[in-house]
PDB file of C-alpha atoms in Angstrom:
ATOM      1  CA  GLU A   1      41.213  87.083-172.115  1.00  0.00           C
ATOM      2  CA  THR A   2      39.141  83.693-172.508  1.00  0.00           C
ATOM      3  CA  PHE A   3      37.774  85.706-175.979  1.00  0.00           C
ATOM      4  CA  GLN A   4      40.923  86.860-176.801  1.00  0.00           C
ATOM      5  CA  ASP A   5      42.295  83.225-176.916  1.00  0.00           C
ATOM      6  CA  VAL A   6      39.787  82.200-179.005  1.00  0.00           C
ATOM      7  CA  LEU A   7      39.765  84.786-181.577  1.00  0.00           C
ATOM      8  CA  GLU A   8      43.741  84.795-182.202  1.00  0.00           C
ATOM      9  CA  LEU A   9      42.779  80.847-182.210  1.00  0.00           C
ATOM     10  CA  GLU A  10      40.283  82.263-185.586  1.00  0.00           C
ATOM     11  CA  ARG A  11      42.923  83.908-187.171  1.00  0.00           C
ATOM     12  CA  TYR A  12      41.857  86.934-185.570  1.00  0.00           C
ATOM     13  CA  GLU A  13      43.624  90.033-184.753  1.00  0.00           C
ATOM     14  CA  VAL A  14      43.250  91.501-180.781  1.00  0.00           C
ATOM     15  CA  SER A  15      43.700  94.271-178.557  1.00  0.00           C
ATOM     16  CA  VAL A  16      42.156  93.904-175.155  1.00  0.00           C
ATOM     17  CA  ALA A  17      41.710  97.460-173.036  1.00  0.00           C
ATOM     18  CA  HIS A  18      40.724  96.881-168.876  1.00  0.00           C
ATOM     19  CA  SER A  19      39.055  99.433-168.524  1.00  0.00           C
ATOM     20  CA  GLY A  20      36.652 101.888-170.741  1.00  0.00           C
ATOM     21  CA  HIS A  21      39.955 104.993-170.230  1.00  0.00           C
ATOM     22  CA  ARG A  22      41.751 102.225-172.061  1.00  0.00           C
ATOM     23  CA  ALA A  23      39.519 100.729-174.715  1.00  0.00           C
ATOM     24  CA  LEU A  24      39.519 104.482-175.826  1.00  0.00           C
ATOM     25  CA  GLU A  25      42.779 104.883-176.414  1.00  0.00           C
ATOM     26  CA  LEU A  26      43.108 102.757-178.006  1.00  0.00           C
ATOM     27  CA  ALA A  27      39.975 102.832-180.348  1.00  0.00           C
ATOM     28  CA  ARG A  28      41.487 106.408-181.192  1.00  0.00           C
ATOM     29  CA  SER A  29      45.043 104.944-181.920  1.00  0.00           C
ATOM     30  CA  THR A  30      44.228 101.482-184.224  1.00  0.00           C
ATOM     31  CA  ASP A  31      41.772 101.025-186.585  1.00  0.00           C
ATOM     32  CA  PHE A  32      39.475  98.691-185.470  1.00  0.00           C
ATOM     33  CA  ASP A  33      36.782  96.201-187.905  1.00  0.00           C
ATOM     34  CA  VAL A  34      35.079  95.894-184.475  1.00  0.00           C
ATOM     35  CA  VAL A  35      34.807  96.155-181.120  1.00  0.00           C
ATOM     36  CA  LEU A  36      33.138  93.652-178.237  1.00  0.00           C
ATOM     37  CA  MET A  37      32.676  95.942-174.709  1.00  0.00           C
ATOM     38  CA  ASP A  38      31.651  94.839-171.546  1.00  0.00           C
ATOM     39  CA  ILE A  39      28.718  96.282-169.642  1.00  0.00           C
ATOM     40  CA  LYS A  40      30.903  95.655-166.105  1.00  0.00           C
ATOM     41  CA  MET A  41      34.285  98.019-166.365  1.00  0.00           C
ATOM     42  CA  PRO A  42      36.297  99.791-163.725  1.00  0.00           C
ATOM     43  CA  VAL A  43      35.724 103.159-163.093  1.00  0.00           C
ATOM     44  CA  MET A  44      33.983 103.638-166.366  1.00  0.00           C
ATOM     45  CA  ASP A  45      30.824 100.932-167.569  1.00  0.00           C
ATOM     46  CA  GLY A  46      30.709  99.331-171.393  1.00  0.00           C
ATOM     47  CA  VAL A  47      28.371 102.160-171.791  1.00  0.00           C
ATOM     48  CA  GLU A  48      29.460 105.649-170.571  1.00  0.00           C
ATOM     49  CA  THR A  49      32.763 103.675-173.212  1.00  0.00           C
ATOM     50  CA  PHE A  50      30.700 102.708-175.572  1.00  0.00           C
ATOM     51  CA  ARG A  51      28.401 106.019-175.629  1.00  0.00           C
ATOM     52  CA  ARG A  52      32.387 108.064-175.793  1.00  0.00           C
ATOM     53  CA  LEU A  53      33.223 105.651-178.717  1.00  0.00           C
ATOM     54  CA  ARG A  54      30.665 106.736-180.677  1.00  0.00           C
ATOM     55  CA  LEU A  55      31.543 110.191-180.750  1.00  0.00           C
ATOM     56  CA  ASP A  56      34.993 109.332-182.390  1.00  0.00           C
ATOM     57  CA  ALA A  57      33.886 106.065-184.804  1.00  0.00           C
ATOM     58  CA  PRO A  58      31.080 106.472-184.835  1.00  0.00           C
ATOM     59  CA  ALA A  59      29.645 103.414-188.212  1.00  0.00           C
ATOM     60  CA  LEU A  60      31.944 100.631-185.437  1.00  0.00           C
ATOM     61  CA  PRO A  61      30.161  98.148-184.401  1.00  0.00           C
ATOM     62  CA  VAL A  62      30.191  97.144-180.972  1.00  0.00           C
ATOM     63  CA  ILE A  63      29.014  94.743-179.426  1.00  0.00           C
ATOM     64  CA  MET A  64      28.370  94.558-176.070  1.00  0.00           C
ATOM     65  CA  ILE A  65      28.737  92.119-173.503  1.00  0.00           C
ATOM     66  CA  SER A  66      26.740  91.550-169.880  1.00  0.00           C
ATOM     67  CA  ALA A  67      27.243  88.821-167.433  1.00  0.00           C
ATOM     68  CA  TYR A  68      24.791  90.361-164.887  1.00  0.00           C
ATOM     69  CA  ALA A  69      21.108  91.180-164.060  1.00  0.00           C
ATOM     70  CA  VAL A  70      21.647  95.559-166.216  1.00  0.00           C
ATOM     71  CA  GLU A  71      17.783  95.590-168.459  1.00  0.00           C
ATOM     72  CA  ASP A  72      18.584  98.829-168.013  1.00  0.00           C
ATOM     73  CA  ARG A  73      22.261  99.061-169.017  1.00  0.00           C
ATOM     74  CA  VAL A  74      22.135  96.763-172.346  1.00  0.00           C
ATOM     75  CA  ALA A  75      19.317  98.166-173.424  1.00  0.00           C
ATOM     76  CA  GLU A  76      20.385 101.397-173.626  1.00  0.00           C
ATOM     77  CA  ALA A  77      23.245 100.529-175.694  1.00  0.00           C
ATOM     78  CA  LEU A  78      21.275  99.416-178.636  1.00  0.00           C
ATOM     79  CA  ARG A  79      19.369 102.068-178.247  1.00  0.00           C
ATOM     80  CA  LEU A  80      22.365 104.696-178.414  1.00  0.00           C
ATOM     81  CA  GLY A  81      23.600 101.981-181.837  1.00  0.00           C
ATOM     82  CA  ALA A  82      24.757  99.027-180.155  1.00  0.00           C
ATOM     83  CA  TYR A  83      25.565  96.155-183.320  1.00  0.00           C
ATOM     84  CA  ALA A  84      24.431  93.209-180.909  1.00  0.00           C
ATOM     85  CA  ALA A  85      24.805  92.543-177.188  1.00  0.00           C
ATOM     86  CA  LEU A  86      24.951  89.075-175.576  1.00  0.00           C
ATOM     87  CA  ARG A  87      24.863  87.963-172.219  1.00  0.00           C
ATOM     88  CA  LYS A  88      27.533  86.061-169.922  1.00  0.00           C
ATOM     89  CA  PRO A  89      28.164  82.727-170.750  1.00  0.00           C
ATOM     90  CA  VAL A  90      28.671  83.089-174.283  1.00  0.00           C
ATOM     91  CA  ARG A  91      28.351  80.536-176.883  1.00  0.00           C
ATOM     92  CA  VAL A  92      32.014  80.986-179.252  1.00  0.00           C
ATOM     93  CA  ALA A  93      29.502  80.023-182.118  1.00  0.00           C
ATOM     94  CA  GLU A  94      27.592  82.644-181.525  1.00  0.00           C
ATOM     95  CA  LEU A  95      29.667  85.193-180.662  1.00  0.00           C
ATOM     96  CA  LEU A  96      32.582  84.388-184.130  1.00  0.00           C
ATOM     97  CA  GLN A  97      28.660  84.324-185.765  1.00  0.00           C
ATOM     98  CA  LEU A  98      27.828  87.850-184.678  1.00  0.00           C
ATOM     99  CA  ILE A  99      30.993  89.394-184.867  1.00  0.00           C
ATOM    100  CA  SER A 100      31.685  87.956-189.097  1.00  0.00           C
ATOM    101  CA  THR A 101      28.532  89.338-189.595  1.00  0.00           C
ATOM    102  CA  ALA A 102      29.122  92.974-187.883  1.00  0.00           C
ATOM    103  CA  LEU A 103      32.871  93.359-189.905  1.00  0.00           C
ATOM    104  CA  PRO A 104      33.257  95.804-193.114  1.00  0.00           C
ATOM    105  CA  THR A 105      32.646  93.668-196.113  1.00  0.00           C
ATOM    106  CA  ASP A 106      35.621  94.516-198.882  1.00  0.00           C
TER     107      ASP A 106
END
């Protein structure tokens, strides 16, 4: 929700999902330009959610975020094609720069 506040102040439209299942539902009904996904989520972690998301939206840029020592999960997400991975605490300027490079150009 902190990221939501920051991104909305920067004039981005933001949708929030508190679980992997909800994230997949949203992704199937909405055309997102970029996704921020925490690796630590209840029931289905961010890497498994990312793996399933890839089936429906293989070109969608996904930035993985983690505060936990789960280097193997971060490496797996990157190997599967995640756009980038950030470690919490995330610097706002770094996040905004990464999002701007991940966004498709028209």
